[in-house]
């Protein structure tokens, strides 16, 4: 029994070595067609990181050719599966713009927005990806009102909108809290609360914002 286990382990180890050797050979010296075939094979085997290296090499050759539509979608999906969410958001958006007649257009539009949401950091950090996600979900909601993803898209949009409101509310509160050290910050707080209420009509922070705005002016 032990011999069988040892043989099985040796065989598995040999297969791994062969597989790695084959990959390196195709990556470095394979033809474009061989690299394409192996990239697709790796993608379908969920080996996305290796697939991406090959897709990167073959993209210049296939640009403008029929295979490029499939390649671009697999690049976006590979980045998504590797949790490179800002990159997958960009590539799904690029796919949607480049292939407006694709059968995967709706899926790409949703995944672009969702990728940017997953890339969106805590409310206290840079809101670039949050804003991209909001814009992308708004575009998806407007374009695909009958999609089976519309309820999920609306929920994501609501969560992102809340996150952005919270960011600007906390900034305004910071002005208010520090006004005792610098009286000019009372004016800055009033302006910040005004901007919040103007930019987010019906804001969940409306009552608190009005309260602190009144306090800042007294």
PDB file of C-alpha atoms in Angstrom:
ATOM      1  CA  UNK A   1       0.000   0.000   0.000  1.00  0.00           C
ATOM      2  CA  UNK A   2       2.816   2.394   0.885  1.00  0.00           C
ATOM      3  CA  UNK A   3       4.544   1.634  -2.408  1.00  0.00           C
ATOM      4  CA  UNK A   4       1.373   2.497  -4.302  1.00  0.00           C
ATOM      5  CA  UNK A   5       1.091   5.801  -2.417  1.00  0.00           C
ATOM      6  CA  UNK A   6       4.742   6.607  -3.143  1.00  0.00           C
ATOM      7  CA  UNK A   7       4.281   5.818  -6.844  1.00  0.00           C
ATOM      8  CA  UNK A   8       1.171   7.971  -6.975  1.00  0.00           C
ATOM      9  CA  UNK A   9       3.018  10.903  -5.369  1.00  0.00           C
ATOM     10  CA  UNK A  10       5.953  10.453  -7.758  1.00  0.00           C
ATOM     11  CA  UNK A  11       3.622  10.380 -10.748  1.00  0.00           C
ATOM     12  CA  UNK A  12       1.821  13.515  -9.559  1.00  0.00           C
ATOM     13  CA  UNK A  13       5.140  15.296  -9.003  1.00  0.00           C
ATOM     14  CA  UNK A  14       6.322  14.308 -12.479  1.00  0.00           C
ATOM     15  CA  UNK A  15       3.092  15.598 -14.042  1.00  0.00           C
ATOM     16  CA  UNK A  16       3.472  18.923 -12.239  1.00  0.00           C
ATOM     17  CA  UNK A  17       7.070  19.261 -13.434  1.00  0.00           C
ATOM     18  CA  UNK A  18       6.066  18.369 -16.992  1.00  0.00           C
ATOM     19  CA  UNK A  19       3.189  20.818 -16.886  1.00  0.00           C
ATOM     20  CA  UNK A  20       5.408  23.641 -15.621  1.00  0.00           C
ATOM     21  CA  UNK A  21       8.055  22.822 -18.188  1.00  0.00           C
ATOM     22  CA  UNK A  22       5.524  22.764 -21.011  1.00  0.00           C
ATOM     23  CA  UNK A  23       4.084  26.102 -19.880  1.00  0.00           C
ATOM     24  CA  UNK A  24       7.484  27.795 -19.787  1.00  0.00           C
ATOM     25  CA  UNK A  25       8.363  26.370 -23.191  1.00  0.00           C
ATOM     26  CA  UNK A  26       5.159  27.666 -24.803  1.00  0.00           C
ATOM     27  CA  UNK A  27       5.394  30.981 -22.953  1.00  0.00           C
ATOM     28  CA  UNK A  28       8.945  31.671 -24.096  1.00  0.00           C
ATOM     29  CA  UNK A  29       9.277  29.892 -27.432  1.00  0.00           C
ATOM     30  CA  UNK A  30       5.801  28.825 -28.543  1.00  0.00           C
ATOM     31  CA  UNK A  31       4.041  30.149 -31.615  1.00  0.00           C
ATOM     32  CA  UNK A  32       1.233  32.643 -31.151  1.00  0.00           C
ATOM     33  CA  UNK A  33      -1.310  29.917 -31.913  1.00  0.00           C
ATOM     34  CA  UNK A  34       0.254  27.576 -29.328  1.00  0.00           C
ATOM     35  CA  UNK A  35       0.226  30.375 -26.756  1.00  0.00           C
ATOM     36  CA  UNK A  36      -3.420  31.129 -27.528  1.00  0.00           C
ATOM     37  CA  UNK A  37      -4.456  27.472 -27.161  1.00  0.00           C
ATOM     38  CA  UNK A  38      -2.567  27.076 -23.897  1.00  0.00           C
ATOM     39  CA  UNK A  39      -3.975  30.360 -22.534  1.00  0.00           C
ATOM     40  CA  UNK A  40      -7.524  29.145 -23.197  1.00  0.00           C
ATOM     41  CA  UNK A  41      -6.710  25.742 -21.672  1.00  0.00           C
ATOM     42  CA  UNK A  42      -5.293  27.372 -18.536  1.00  0.00           C
ATOM     43  CA  UNK A  43      -8.264  29.733 -18.315  1.00  0.00           C
ATOM     44  CA  UNK A  44     -10.695  26.809 -18.512  1.00  0.00           C
ATOM     45  CA  UNK A  45      -8.649  25.031 -15.812  1.00  0.00           C
ATOM     46  CA  UNK A  46      -8.981  28.099 -13.521  1.00  0.00           C
ATOM     47  CA  UNK A  47      -5.250  28.852 -13.720  1.00  0.00           C
ATOM     48  CA  UNK A  48      -5.922  32.503 -14.328  1.00  0.00           C
ATOM     49  CA  UNK A  49      -2.574  34.012 -13.369  1.00  0.00           C
ATOM     50  CA  UNK A  50      -0.686  31.894 -15.896  1.00  0.00           C
ATOM     51  CA  UNK A  51      -3.376  32.446 -18.510  1.00  0.00           C
ATOM     52  CA  UNK A  52      -3.023  36.219 -18.090  1.00  0.00           C
ATOM     53  CA  UNK A  53       0.706  36.078 -18.854  1.00  0.00           C
ATOM     54  CA  UNK A  54      -0.020  34.331 -22.135  1.00  0.00           C
ATOM     55  CA  UNK A  55      -2.945  36.606 -23.011  1.00  0.00           C
ATOM     56  CA  UNK A  56      -0.660  39.586 -22.466  1.00  0.00           C
ATOM     57  CA  UNK A  57       1.844  38.159 -24.974  1.00  0.00           C
ATOM     58  CA  UNK A  58      -0.653  37.340 -27.706  1.00  0.00           C
ATOM     59  CA  UNK A  59      -2.912  40.416 -27.486  1.00  0.00           C
ATOM     60  CA  UNK A  60      -0.864  42.575 -29.932  1.00  0.00           C
ATOM     61  CA  UNK A  61      -1.004  39.802 -32.560  1.00  0.00           C
ATOM     62  CA  UNK A  62      -4.734  39.147 -32.242  1.00  0.00           C
ATOM     63  CA  UNK A  63      -5.838  42.774 -32.008  1.00  0.00           C
ATOM     64  CA  UNK A  64      -8.492  43.379 -34.661  1.00  0.00           C
ATOM     65  CA  UNK A  65      -9.022  39.648 -35.286  1.00  0.00           C
ATOM     66  CA  UNK A  66     -12.158  37.606 -34.426  1.00  0.00           C
ATOM     67  CA  UNK A  67     -10.414  35.866 -31.508  1.00  0.00           C
ATOM     68  CA  UNK A  68      -9.852  39.208 -29.784  1.00  0.00           C
ATOM     69  CA  UNK A  69     -13.427  39.423 -28.499  1.00  0.00           C
ATOM     70  CA  UNK A  70     -13.011  36.149 -26.628  1.00  0.00           C
ATOM     71  CA  UNK A  71      -9.520  37.055 -25.439  1.00  0.00           C
ATOM     72  CA  UNK A  72     -10.607  40.414 -24.047  1.00  0.00           C
ATOM     73  CA  UNK A  73     -13.476  38.858 -22.099  1.00  0.00           C
ATOM     74  CA  UNK A  74     -11.204  36.133 -20.687  1.00  0.00           C
ATOM     75  CA  UNK A  75      -8.648  38.767 -19.661  1.00  0.00           C
ATOM     76  CA  UNK A  76     -11.355  40.684 -17.791  1.00  0.00           C
ATOM     77  CA  UNK A  77     -12.730  37.522 -16.168  1.00  0.00           C
ATOM     78  CA  UNK A  78      -9.240  36.292 -15.236  1.00  0.00           C
ATOM     79  CA  UNK A  79      -8.472  39.573 -13.487  1.00  0.00           C
ATOM     80  CA  UNK A  80     -11.804  39.344 -11.673  1.00  0.00           C
ATOM     81  CA  UNK A  81     -11.078  35.805 -10.495  1.00  0.00           C
ATOM     82  CA  UNK A  82      -7.606  36.870  -9.387  1.00  0.00           C
ATOM     83  CA  UNK A  83      -9.260  39.693  -7.386  1.00  0.00           C
ATOM     84  CA  UNK A  84      -7.601  42.408  -9.463  1.00  0.00           C
ATOM     85  CA  UNK A  85     -10.874  44.290  -9.271  1.00  0.00           C
ATOM     86  CA  UNK A  86      -9.806  47.703 -10.567  1.00  0.00           C
ATOM     87  CA  UNK A  87      -8.261  45.973 -13.583  1.00  0.00           C
ATOM     88  CA  UNK A  88     -11.276  43.743 -14.214  1.00  0.00           C
ATOM     89  CA  UNK A  89     -13.564  46.786 -13.969  1.00  0.00           C
ATOM     90  CA  UNK A  90     -11.478  48.520 -16.609  1.00  0.00           C
ATOM     91  CA  UNK A  91     -11.316  45.487 -18.940  1.00  0.00           C
ATOM     92  CA  UNK A  92     -15.020  44.643 -18.673  1.00  0.00           C
ATOM     93  CA  UNK A  93     -15.845  48.276 -19.458  1.00  0.00           C
ATOM     94  CA  UNK A  94     -13.425  48.219 -22.378  1.00  0.00           C
ATOM     95  CA  UNK A  95     -14.995  44.987 -23.649  1.00  0.00           C
ATOM     96  CA  UNK A  96     -18.485  46.502 -23.495  1.00  0.00           C
ATOM     97  CA  UNK A  97     -17.340  49.535 -25.480  1.00  0.00           C
ATOM     98  CA  UNK A  98     -15.392  47.521 -28.041  1.00  0.00           C
ATOM     99  CA  UNK A  99     -18.058  44.858 -28.650  1.00  0.00           C
ATOM    100  CA  UNK A 100     -21.492  46.501 -28.365  1.00  0.00           C
ATOM    101  CA  UNK A 101     -23.123  43.623 -30.281  1.00  0.00           C
ATOM    102  CA  UNK A 102     -21.614  40.845 -28.156  1.00  0.00           C
ATOM    103  CA  UNK A 103     -23.874  38.285 -26.491  1.00  0.00           C
ATOM    104  CA  UNK A 104     -21.856  38.970 -23.328  1.00  0.00           C
ATOM    105  CA  UNK A 105     -22.452  42.725 -23.376  1.00  0.00           C
ATOM    106  CA  UNK A 106     -24.932  42.826 -20.468  1.00  0.00           C
ATOM    107  CA  UNK A 107     -22.783  40.487 -18.370  1.00  0.00           C
ATOM    108  CA  UNK A 108     -19.694  42.610 -19.021  1.00  0.00           C
ATOM    109  CA  UNK A 109     -21.534  45.833 -18.120  1.00  0.00           C
ATOM    110  CA  UNK A 110     -22.686  44.374 -14.802  1.00  0.00           C
ATOM    111  CA  UNK A 111     -19.296  42.856 -13.956  1.00  0.00           C
ATOM    112  CA  UNK A 112     -17.540  46.129 -14.716  1.00  0.00           C
ATOM    113  CA  UNK A 113     -19.723  47.927 -12.175  1.00  0.00           C
ATOM    114  CA  UNK A 114     -19.447  45.094  -9.653  1.00  0.00           C
ATOM    115  CA  UNK A 115     -15.657  44.973 -10.045  1.00  0.00           C
ATOM    116  CA  UNK A 116     -15.358  48.666  -9.240  1.00  0.00           C
ATOM    117  CA  UNK A 117     -17.603  48.146  -6.217  1.00  0.00           C
ATOM    118  CA  UNK A 118     -15.346  45.354  -4.942  1.00  0.00           C
ATOM    119  CA  UNK A 119     -12.338  47.623  -5.522  1.00  0.00           C
ATOM    120  CA  UNK A 120     -14.058  50.457  -3.650  1.00  0.00           C
ATOM    121  CA  UNK A 121     -12.249  50.986  -0.318  1.00  0.00           C
ATOM    122  CA  UNK A 122     -13.486  52.114   3.071  1.00  0.00           C
ATOM    123  CA  UNK A 123     -15.525  55.347   2.956  1.00  0.00           C
ATOM    124  CA  UNK A 124     -12.630  57.255   4.515  1.00  0.00           C
ATOM    125  CA  UNK A 125     -10.259  56.511   1.607  1.00  0.00           C
ATOM    126  CA  UNK A 126      -9.968  57.677  -2.018  1.00  0.00           C
ATOM    127  CA  UNK A 127     -13.458  57.429  -3.577  1.00  0.00           C
ATOM    128  CA  UNK A 128     -12.276  57.035  -7.215  1.00  0.00           C
ATOM    129  CA  UNK A 129     -13.428  53.430  -7.591  1.00  0.00           C
ATOM    130  CA  UNK A 130     -16.591  54.167  -5.613  1.00  0.00           C
ATOM    131  CA  UNK A 131     -17.508  56.894  -8.104  1.00  0.00           C
ATOM    132  CA  UNK A 132     -16.682  54.613 -11.042  1.00  0.00           C
ATOM    133  CA  UNK A 133     -18.915  51.909  -9.566  1.00  0.00           C
ATOM    134  CA  UNK A 134     -21.781  54.357  -9.010  1.00  0.00           C
ATOM    135  CA  UNK A 135     -21.571  55.620 -12.587  1.00  0.00           C
ATOM    136  CA  UNK A 136     -21.319  52.094 -13.973  1.00  0.00           C
ATOM    137  CA  UNK A 137     -24.297  50.799 -11.981  1.00  0.00           C
ATOM    138  CA  UNK A 138     -26.371  53.850 -12.939  1.00  0.00           C
ATOM    139  CA  UNK A 139     -25.548  53.189 -16.595  1.00  0.00           C
ATOM    140  CA  UNK A 140     -26.445  49.500 -16.203  1.00  0.00           C
ATOM    141  CA  UNK A 141     -29.758  50.326 -14.500  1.00  0.00           C
ATOM    142  CA  UNK A 142     -30.656  52.785 -17.257  1.00  0.00           C
ATOM    143  CA  UNK A 143     -29.603  50.471 -20.078  1.00  0.00           C
ATOM    144  CA  UNK A 144     -30.970  47.156 -18.778  1.00  0.00           C
ATOM    145  CA  UNK A 145     -34.130  47.953 -16.754  1.00  0.00           C
ATOM    146  CA  UNK A 146     -35.527  44.456 -17.425  1.00  0.00           C
ATOM    147  CA  UNK A 147     -32.338  42.565 -16.543  1.00  0.00           C
ATOM    148  CA  UNK A 148     -32.548  39.725 -14.029  1.00  0.00           C
ATOM    149  CA  UNK A 149     -29.659  41.555 -12.318  1.00  0.00           C
ATOM    150  CA  UNK A 150     -31.573  44.819 -11.895  1.00  0.00           C
ATOM    151  CA  UNK A 151     -32.547  44.209  -8.258  1.00  0.00           C
ATOM    152  CA  UNK A 152     -28.963  43.364  -7.346  1.00  0.00           C
ATOM    153  CA  UNK A 153     -27.686  46.380  -9.291  1.00  0.00           C
ATOM    154  CA  UNK A 154     -30.071  48.695  -7.432  1.00  0.00           C
ATOM    155  CA  UNK A 155     -28.912  47.284  -4.088  1.00  0.00           C
ATOM    156  CA  UNK A 156     -25.239  47.787  -4.980  1.00  0.00           C
ATOM    157  CA  UNK A 157     -26.005  51.335  -6.121  1.00  0.00           C
ATOM    158  CA  UNK A 158     -27.791  52.089  -2.833  1.00  0.00           C
ATOM    159  CA  UNK A 159     -24.851  50.762  -0.775  1.00  0.00           C
ATOM    160  CA  UNK A 160     -22.314  52.763  -2.774  1.00  0.00           C
ATOM    161  CA  UNK A 161     -24.373  55.936  -2.524  1.00  0.00           C
ATOM    162  CA  UNK A 162     -24.563  55.511   1.253  1.00  0.00           C
ATOM    163  CA  UNK A 163     -20.796  55.000   1.462  1.00  0.00           C
ATOM    164  CA  UNK A 164     -20.144  58.214  -0.461  1.00  0.00           C
ATOM    165  CA  UNK A 165     -22.633  60.188   1.644  1.00  0.00           C
ATOM    166  CA  UNK A 166     -20.973  58.927   4.805  1.00  0.00           C
ATOM    167  CA  UNK A 167     -17.589  60.074   3.530  1.00  0.00           C
ATOM    168  CA  UNK A 168     -18.777  63.644   2.901  1.00  0.00           C
ATOM    169  CA  UNK A 169     -20.801  63.719   6.129  1.00  0.00           C
ATOM    170  CA  UNK A 170     -17.732  62.744   8.151  1.00  0.00           C
ATOM    171  CA  UNK A 171     -15.635  65.385   6.385  1.00  0.00           C
ATOM    172  CA  UNK A 172     -18.211  68.023   7.291  1.00  0.00           C
ATOM    173  CA  UNK A 173     -18.294  66.796  10.896  1.00  0.00           C
ATOM    174  CA  UNK A 174     -14.511  67.033  11.057  1.00  0.00           C
ATOM    175  CA  UNK A 175     -14.747  70.719  10.169  1.00  0.00           C
ATOM    176  CA  UNK A 176     -17.353  71.140  12.908  1.00  0.00           C
ATOM    177  CA  UNK A 177     -15.302  69.298  15.541  1.00  0.00           C
ATOM    178  CA  UNK A 178     -12.134  71.278  14.824  1.00  0.00           C
ATOM    179  CA  UNK A 179     -13.879  74.672  14.725  1.00  0.00           C
ATOM    180  CA  UNK A 180     -13.143  75.249  18.407  1.00  0.00           C
ATOM    181  CA  UNK A 181      -9.452  75.443  17.420  1.00  0.00           C
ATOM    182  CA  UNK A 182     -10.041  77.393  14.215  1.00  0.00           C
ATOM    183  CA  UNK A 183     -13.283  79.387  14.000  1.00  0.00           C
ATOM    184  CA  UNK A 184     -13.037  79.508  10.212  1.00  0.00           C
ATOM    185  CA  UNK A 185     -13.970  75.812  10.186  1.00  0.00           C
ATOM    186  CA  UNK A 186     -17.545  76.658  11.225  1.00  0.00           C
ATOM    187  CA  UNK A 187     -18.017  78.308   7.845  1.00  0.00           C
ATOM    188  CA  UNK A 188     -16.324  75.348   6.126  1.00  0.00           C
ATOM    189  CA  UNK A 189     -18.637  72.954   7.994  1.00  0.00           C
ATOM    190  CA  UNK A 190     -21.758  74.855   6.884  1.00  0.00           C
ATOM    191  CA  UNK A 191     -20.580  74.750   3.275  1.00  0.00           C
ATOM    192  CA  UNK A 192     -19.740  71.041   3.502  1.00  0.00           C
ATOM    193  CA  UNK A 193     -23.154  70.147   4.973  1.00  0.00           C
ATOM    194  CA  UNK A 194     -24.835  72.299   2.304  1.00  0.00           C
ATOM    195  CA  UNK A 195     -22.941  70.439  -0.426  1.00  0.00           C
ATOM    196  CA  UNK A 196     -23.924  67.069   1.037  1.00  0.00           C
ATOM    197  CA  UNK A 197     -27.622  67.956   1.104  1.00  0.00           C
ATOM    198  CA  UNK A 198     -27.482  69.418  -2.413  1.00  0.00           C
ATOM    199  CA  UNK A 199     -25.615  66.494  -3.947  1.00  0.00           C
ATOM    200  CA  UNK A 200     -27.627  63.767  -2.192  1.00  0.00           C
ATOM    201  CA  UNK A 201     -31.283  64.721  -2.133  1.00  0.00           C
ATOM    202  CA  UNK A 202     -33.167  62.730   0.481  1.00  0.00           C
ATOM    203  CA  UNK A 203     -29.906  61.806   2.179  1.00  0.00           C
ATOM    204  CA  UNK A 204     -30.003  59.391   5.102  1.00  0.00           C
ATOM    205  CA  UNK A 205     -27.835  61.970   6.910  1.00  0.00           C
ATOM    206  CA  UNK A 206     -30.238  64.867   6.306  1.00  0.00           C
ATOM    207  CA  UNK A 207     -31.421  65.338   9.911  1.00  0.00           C
ATOM    208  CA  UNK A 208     -27.930  65.108  11.396  1.00  0.00           C
ATOM    209  CA  UNK A 209     -26.490  67.368   8.713  1.00  0.00           C
ATOM    210  CA  UNK A 210     -29.140  70.042   9.367  1.00  0.00           C
ATOM    211  CA  UNK A 211     -28.528  69.756  13.120  1.00  0.00           C
ATOM    212  CA  UNK A 212     -24.783  70.311  12.812  1.00  0.00           C
ATOM    213  CA  UNK A 213     -25.297  73.041  10.223  1.00  0.00           C
ATOM    214  CA  UNK A 214     -27.490  74.999  12.634  1.00  0.00           C
ATOM    215  CA  UNK A 215     -24.980  74.411  15.454  1.00  0.00           C
ATOM    216  CA  UNK A 216     -22.187  75.689  13.207  1.00  0.00           C
ATOM    217  CA  UNK A 217     -24.049  78.929  12.565  1.00  0.00           C
ATOM    218  CA  UNK A 218     -24.852  79.728  16.197  1.00  0.00           C
TER     219      UNK A 218
END
